XYZ file of C-alpha atoms in Angstrom:
448
model
C -70.812 25.415 -69.175
C -69.024 25.661 -65.868
C -69.455 24.286 -62.363
C -70.989 26.590 -59.764
C -68.618 27.176 -56.868
C -69.916 28.281 -53.471
C -68.196 31.654 -53.810
C -69.748 32.248 -57.209
C -73.118 31.008 -55.990
C -73.051 33.446 -53.076
C -72.234 36.346 -55.384
C -75.025 35.381 -57.767
C -77.536 34.885 -54.965
C -76.599 38.284 -53.585
C -77.049 39.831 -57.017
C -80.470 38.261 -57.412
C -81.843 39.036 -53.958
C -79.737 41.911 -52.694
C -78.350 39.699 -49.937
C -76.457 36.447 -49.538
C -79.062 35.616 -46.891
C -80.875 33.669 -49.608
C -78.521 30.807 -48.746
C -80.143 30.393 -45.353
C -83.347 29.062 -46.918
C -81.490 26.160 -48.548
C -80.837 22.893 -46.665
C -77.315 22.466 -45.284
C -76.667 19.544 -47.629
C -77.531 21.714 -50.617
C -75.179 24.469 -49.455
C -72.404 21.938 -48.881
C -72.915 20.428 -52.341
C -72.561 23.877 -53.865
C -69.400 24.453 -51.849
C -67.736 21.186 -52.861
C -65.219 21.074 -55.737
C -66.640 20.030 -59.075
C -66.433 16.297 -59.767
C -67.474 16.510 -63.419
C -66.461 18.557 -66.413
C -69.753 20.387 -66.609
C -70.896 18.986 -69.962
C -74.264 17.572 -70.913
C -72.657 14.145 -71.122
C -72.225 14.278 -67.347
C -75.983 13.959 -66.801
C -76.668 10.355 -65.882
C -79.905 10.785 -63.941
C -83.052 12.827 -64.549
C -85.561 13.211 -61.713
C -88.954 14.746 -62.538
C -91.028 15.938 -59.586
C -94.362 17.267 -60.849
C -96.488 19.028 -58.240
C -100.081 20.234 -58.375
C -102.080 23.201 -59.585
C -100.094 26.435 -59.301
C -99.648 29.223 -61.860
C -96.371 31.008 -62.556
C -97.613 34.469 -61.516
C -99.324 32.905 -58.497
C -95.923 31.690 -57.215
C -93.259 33.841 -58.902
C -95.019 36.932 -60.275
C -93.387 39.107 -57.601
C -89.870 37.761 -58.194
C -87.334 40.180 -59.653
C -85.951 39.410 -63.081
C -88.761 37.180 -64.334
C -91.679 38.005 -66.590
C -94.064 38.673 -63.721
C -96.010 41.637 -62.410
C -93.325 44.070 -63.616
C -93.724 42.852 -67.212
C -93.555 45.904 -69.479
C -94.747 43.821 -72.410
C -97.945 42.508 -70.875
C -100.716 42.289 -73.459
C -103.484 44.882 -73.555
C -107.064 43.766 -73.076
C -109.822 44.894 -75.473
C -110.664 47.816 -73.160
C -107.101 49.132 -73.313
C -105.913 48.149 -69.844
C -103.145 45.613 -69.261
C -103.817 41.915 -68.749
C -103.443 42.458 -65.007
C -106.714 44.439 -64.932
C -109.032 41.467 -65.323
C -112.651 42.600 -65.875
C -115.187 42.090 -63.092
C -118.556 43.571 -62.152
C -117.392 45.673 -59.204
C -117.058 49.441 -58.787
C -113.615 49.470 -60.426
C -114.675 47.227 -63.267
C -111.714 44.907 -62.706
C -109.714 42.920 -60.148
C -105.931 43.267 -59.946
C -103.647 40.507 -58.633
C -103.492 40.661 -54.827
C -101.130 39.277 -52.208
C -102.308 36.250 -50.216
C -100.409 37.028 -47.007
C -99.625 33.778 -45.216
C -98.535 35.614 -42.063
C -101.864 37.314 -41.396
C -104.504 35.279 -43.250
C -105.517 31.667 -43.899
C -105.397 32.192 -47.675
C -102.580 29.657 -47.940
C -105.216 26.950 -47.411
C -107.712 28.416 -49.886
C -109.608 26.084 -52.191
C -108.746 26.064 -55.882
C -110.775 28.289 -58.208
C -112.856 26.516 -60.832
C -110.945 25.009 -63.731
C -111.884 22.687 -66.600
C -111.558 22.551 -70.366
C -114.732 24.664 -70.918
C -113.687 27.168 -68.232
C -110.064 27.416 -69.337
C -110.935 27.860 -73.014
C -113.456 30.524 -71.981
C -110.734 32.324 -70.003
C -108.428 32.127 -73.022
C -111.273 33.668 -75.061
C -109.684 33.418 -78.508
C -106.447 34.888 -77.185
C -107.969 37.931 -75.483
C -107.165 36.342 -72.107
C -109.665 38.615 -70.405
C -112.124 36.291 -68.652
C -110.315 35.144 -65.511
C -113.083 36.640 -63.363
C -116.061 36.311 -65.691
C -115.773 32.734 -66.993
C -116.178 31.471 -63.424
C -116.605 32.853 -59.897
C -113.199 34.444 -59.230
C -112.754 33.490 -55.568
C -109.045 33.879 -54.787
C -108.027 33.163 -58.365
C -106.169 36.475 -58.717
C -104.162 35.870 -55.536
C -100.401 35.361 -55.412
C -97.593 34.660 -52.951
C -94.349 36.531 -52.289
C -90.839 35.548 -51.213
C -91.802 35.641 -47.526
C -94.559 33.114 -48.220
C -92.375 30.727 -50.269
C -88.839 31.276 -48.900
C -87.366 27.935 -49.976
C -88.736 28.058 -53.522
C -87.517 31.621 -54.023
C -84.059 30.651 -52.744
C -84.078 27.662 -55.085
C -85.035 29.896 -58.020
C -82.244 32.321 -57.075
C -79.676 29.532 -56.912
C -80.604 27.545 -59.996
C -82.774 28.008 -63.106
C -86.344 29.257 -63.067
C -88.225 29.127 -66.381
C -90.765 31.884 -66.962
C -92.034 30.736 -70.357
C -93.122 27.232 -69.431
C -96.745 26.317 -70.164
C -98.831 23.345 -69.149
C -99.682 21.117 -72.095
C -103.455 21.530 -72.246
C -106.111 24.096 -71.338
C -107.627 21.914 -68.652
C -107.204 19.826 -65.530
C -104.619 17.512 -63.998
C -105.092 14.230 -65.847
C -104.658 15.409 -69.456
C -101.545 17.345 -68.461
C -100.044 14.384 -66.622
C -100.832 12.200 -69.624
C -98.600 14.519 -71.644
C -95.803 14.209 -69.080
C -95.911 10.418 -69.055
C -96.790 9.733 -72.711
C -96.510 12.875 -74.861
C -100.218 12.856 -75.704
C -103.721 13.144 -74.298
C -104.760 10.544 -76.863
C -105.667 12.833 -79.741
C -102.267 12.796 -81.448
C -102.083 8.982 -81.344
C -105.460 8.336 -82.929
C -107.527 8.090 -79.741
C -110.239 10.326 -78.331
C -108.899 13.435 -76.624
C -108.839 13.252 -72.829
C -109.934 16.715 -71.706
C -110.970 16.083 -68.095
C -110.082 13.790 -65.202
C -111.970 10.807 -66.597
C -110.132 7.480 -66.298
C -111.572 4.496 -68.231
C -111.981 1.379 -66.096
C -110.150 -0.766 -68.636
C -107.332 1.749 -68.962
C -105.808 3.751 -71.790
C -103.999 1.774 -74.459
C -101.351 3.919 -76.129
C -97.659 3.554 -75.302
C -96.125 5.376 -72.340
C -92.617 6.795 -72.067
C -91.855 4.306 -69.292
C -92.498 1.445 -71.726
C -90.256 3.081 -74.324
C -87.489 3.482 -71.753
C -87.875 -0.156 -70.714
C -87.644 -1.295 -74.337
C -84.538 0.860 -74.844
C -82.792 -0.602 -71.794
C -82.870 2.666 -69.847
C -83.518 2.287 -66.117
C -86.551 4.077 -64.683
C -88.792 4.117 -61.618
C -91.819 5.760 -60.026
C -91.356 6.847 -56.405
C -94.783 6.918 -54.745
C -96.466 6.104 -51.466
C -99.825 4.332 -51.190
C -101.376 7.812 -51.047
C -100.310 9.265 -54.388
C -103.337 11.565 -54.930
C -104.048 9.444 -58.050
C -101.297 11.414 -59.797
C -99.396 8.460 -61.260
C -100.646 8.523 -64.849
C -99.135 5.103 -65.545
C -101.820 3.593 -63.313
C -104.455 4.739 -65.812
C -103.080 2.458 -68.559
C -104.191 -1.105 -69.247
C -100.663 -2.524 -69.419
C -99.897 -1.213 -65.938
C -103.311 -2.075 -64.473
C -102.775 -5.664 -65.582
C -99.088 -5.896 -64.661
C -98.255 -8.611 -62.120
C -95.882 -8.272 -59.163
C -92.416 -9.246 -60.331
C -92.873 -7.662 -63.753
C -90.975 -4.514 -64.700
C -94.130 -2.476 -65.272
C -95.517 -3.349 -61.848
C -92.344 -3.170 -59.784
C -91.049 0.036 -61.368
C -94.343 1.753 -62.170
C -96.972 0.609 -59.672
C -95.200 -0.478 -56.467
C -95.294 1.847 -53.460
C -92.829 2.711 -50.699
C -93.504 3.572 -47.039
C -91.749 6.939 -47.315
C -90.677 8.850 -50.433
C -87.565 10.525 -49.078
C -86.284 7.391 -47.354
C -86.666 5.321 -50.537
C -85.109 8.050 -52.700
C -82.145 8.427 -50.327
C -81.668 4.652 -50.138
C -81.344 4.311 -53.912
C -78.976 7.283 -54.109
C -76.697 5.848 -51.422
C -76.895 2.325 -52.854
C -75.915 3.513 -56.321
C -79.241 2.320 -57.759
C -80.900 5.634 -58.610
C -82.422 4.999 -62.063
C -81.489 7.016 -65.106
C -85.044 8.391 -65.151
C -87.260 8.850 -62.091
C -90.676 10.340 -61.500
C -91.699 11.362 -57.977
C -95.383 11.462 -56.975
C -96.278 13.298 -53.767
C -99.054 12.291 -51.373
C -102.089 14.571 -51.392
C -101.151 16.732 -48.413
C -97.663 17.437 -49.823
C -98.753 17.969 -53.444
C -99.279 21.758 -53.134
C -102.798 21.400 -54.537
C -104.888 24.329 -53.324
C -106.277 23.812 -49.805
C -102.982 22.106 -48.896
C -100.191 24.405 -47.735
C -97.435 25.123 -50.285
C -95.022 25.099 -47.335
C -95.631 21.372 -46.924
C -94.597 20.838 -50.539
C -91.567 23.073 -50.018
C -90.540 20.861 -47.122
C -90.815 17.704 -49.236
C -88.840 19.292 -52.087
C -86.152 20.432 -49.648
C -85.812 16.951 -48.137
C -85.604 15.286 -51.558
C -82.930 17.723 -52.719
C -81.039 17.380 -49.443
C -80.949 13.607 -49.955
C -79.577 14.139 -53.446
C -77.056 16.793 -52.430
C -75.730 14.628 -49.588
C -74.117 12.367 -52.195
C -71.771 14.624 -54.135
C -71.071 12.090 -56.868
C -74.744 11.481 -57.698
C -75.598 15.155 -57.193
C -73.067 16.186 -59.824
C -74.653 13.840 -62.391
C -78.349 14.505 -61.740
C -80.798 17.006 -63.205
C -83.759 17.523 -60.858
C -86.832 19.059 -62.506
C -89.533 20.590 -60.302
C -92.631 21.483 -62.308
C -96.429 21.676 -62.010
C -99.146 19.906 -63.953
C -101.525 22.855 -64.419
C -102.319 26.281 -63.027
C -105.177 25.152 -60.796
C -107.388 28.062 -61.830
C -104.934 30.683 -60.563
C -104.227 33.750 -62.692
C -101.273 34.144 -65.032
C -100.952 37.089 -67.395
C -99.055 35.543 -70.358
C -101.356 33.963 -72.977
C -100.219 30.493 -74.027
C -99.205 29.772 -77.627
C -102.211 28.064 -79.220
C -102.635 26.865 -82.832
C -105.528 28.327 -84.835
C -108.670 26.218 -84.669
C -110.333 28.203 -87.450
C -109.420 30.711 -90.144
C -110.745 33.514 -87.920
C -107.901 32.756 -85.491
C -105.226 32.604 -88.175
C -103.784 30.177 -90.678
C -101.142 27.554 -89.940
C -98.567 26.563 -92.540
C -98.202 23.134 -90.908
C -100.703 20.499 -89.924
C -102.761 21.001 -86.777
C -103.654 17.306 -86.615
C -103.723 16.190 -83.001
C -104.089 19.798 -81.848
C -107.803 20.563 -82.317
C -110.751 18.881 -80.601
C -114.376 19.881 -81.173
C -113.356 23.035 -83.005
C -111.085 24.204 -80.164
C -107.356 23.921 -79.539
C -106.404 21.563 -76.732
C -103.467 23.731 -75.617
C -101.019 24.887 -74.599
C -102.398 25.951 -71.235
C -101.371 28.712 -68.797
C -97.832 29.183 -67.512
C -96.810 27.080 -64.538
C -93.619 27.142 -62.436
C -90.524 25.186 -63.428
C -87.153 25.042 -61.683
C -84.212 23.010 -62.990
C -81.725 22.046 -60.271
C -78.356 20.949 -61.633
C -74.788 21.327 -60.424
C -73.634 23.155 -63.553
C -75.110 25.991 -65.530
C -76.182 25.514 -69.132
C -75.448 28.319 -71.560
C -78.466 27.280 -73.625
C -80.659 28.202 -70.663
C -78.925 31.574 -70.383
C -78.549 31.251 -66.626
C -75.445 33.422 -66.274
C -75.941 36.751 -67.988
C -72.397 38.119 -67.741
C -69.736 38.875 -65.134
C -70.621 42.556 -65.504
C -74.304 42.027 -64.766
C -73.554 39.399 -62.143
C -76.918 37.672 -61.832
C -78.990 34.700 -62.923
C -81.349 34.931 -65.863
C -84.575 32.982 -66.286
C -84.984 30.437 -69.049
C -87.301 31.829 -71.721
C -87.672 28.870 -74.045
C -91.257 28.033 -74.929
C -91.646 24.680 -73.232
C -94.044 22.294 -71.576
C -94.230 18.949 -69.800
C -93.541 16.662 -72.747
C -90.180 18.244 -73.534
C -88.635 16.518 -70.518
C -89.711 13.110 -71.728
C -88.244 14.004 -75.118
C -84.813 14.280 -73.526
C -84.364 10.901 -71.924
C -82.192 8.902 -74.308
C -78.537 8.822 -75.197
C -75.280 7.068 -74.425
C -74.477 9.359 -71.513
C -77.975 9.832 -70.139
C -79.834 12.886 -71.316
C -79.737 14.027 -74.926
C -82.573 15.684 -76.815
C -83.965 13.405 -79.484
C -87.457 14.834 -79.799
C -87.789 13.868 -83.451
C -86.975 10.232 -82.650
C -89.563 10.073 -79.906
C -92.075 11.881 -82.086
C -91.817 9.201 -84.736
C -92.272 6.467 -82.157
C -95.159 8.099 -80.305
C -97.204 8.908 -83.359
C -95.895 12.418 -83.814
C -95.609 15.438 -81.572
C -98.071 18.243 -82.358
C -96.293 20.515 -84.793
C -98.628 23.416 -85.459
C -96.321 25.838 -83.694
C -93.134 24.418 -85.187
C -89.855 24.098 -83.322
C -90.981 26.419 -80.536
C -93.791 24.072 -79.598
C -93.067 22.355 -76.290
C -93.677 18.845 -77.497
C -91.010 19.019 -80.197
C -88.504 21.355 -78.616
C -84.757 20.681 -78.607
C -83.713 22.377 -75.399
C -80.336 20.727 -74.874
C -77.306 21.916 -76.887
């Protein structure tokens, strides 16, 4: 691992985009942080803070399918559909017999504010269609579900992906909506793997869920943590769906760290950075209009992400010790061409050599779900993520580990901050699903 100097960053950005102009889309503070001399040795032990910022409802192809170097629309290994065409030719009852992905041009149309296509556990499992992945337009009314954005539509996010690590093999945890996927982020389960009923939609019981959250495990382990949220949090704080947090009183750790709100996210985040009180683990919850959920502009979410990262980069010491993870809870009904890894629910789908307990509900697999975007922002490059290909090639490489939301929570313990101990957490949480073995997101060791 080695620190990223400004000169090296410029050369890599130029290699990725054809021009060093990619720098102009990054906040000044971020450029200055990249230009500053390294203050750490570049090892995993330098990570003292992990910030997880999960946004809403966007698919990988929908955001990054047109980006060079990732497994997007230029994928030569895209699966073939039963009719012989590639996965991009999704069947539909029009004159062509299919709909191809199409550009949602934000400069000339209002598509950037389009409503989300239909999504739910029944719809998403129908789209998956036993692995055929051929029902994006027939399992529901397609709407703008095949639409995607380009670099000109998402300039900051493309510059961020050029500068740091974009993962193109990252899947949401379940084949369904927001709540079950956020439950995986905050607890490692949608209930099924811990002996409860599977949560497969956005239902929230009035009394609250009762299994243990990662925040409670961090608290018990003496690891500092906090939720950054405003009063409008789009109901995206999964901790608020649990009985222990619903019943927590002001002054208690669960209330003050997990339920309290701040007037402004960026101001509160910057205050803790400057005061030296940024927790070891933080989750950021955006208000509805900045969440990037369809019918809200992605540009508004880009602006929030840029301001959060600028606040972090303005403090070189904290910046050099912090891993900032930007990911998305689910695809929001938008098309992605890579089928998720799913354990067999019946012998007709295959045979598993390991238990599928906690993986199957009602004769169907609960996940994984479609690919969603993930960017890891950190001041050094990790060889395990294969960011730097070689001096000869001179460009970034995307991370291609099979991963999902729970893997981040499985990396939040250790003397120096962030060390992967997935097996330890699995034992404490009732066991990560294991039907897909080590490559399964919920049990993946992604740190060296």
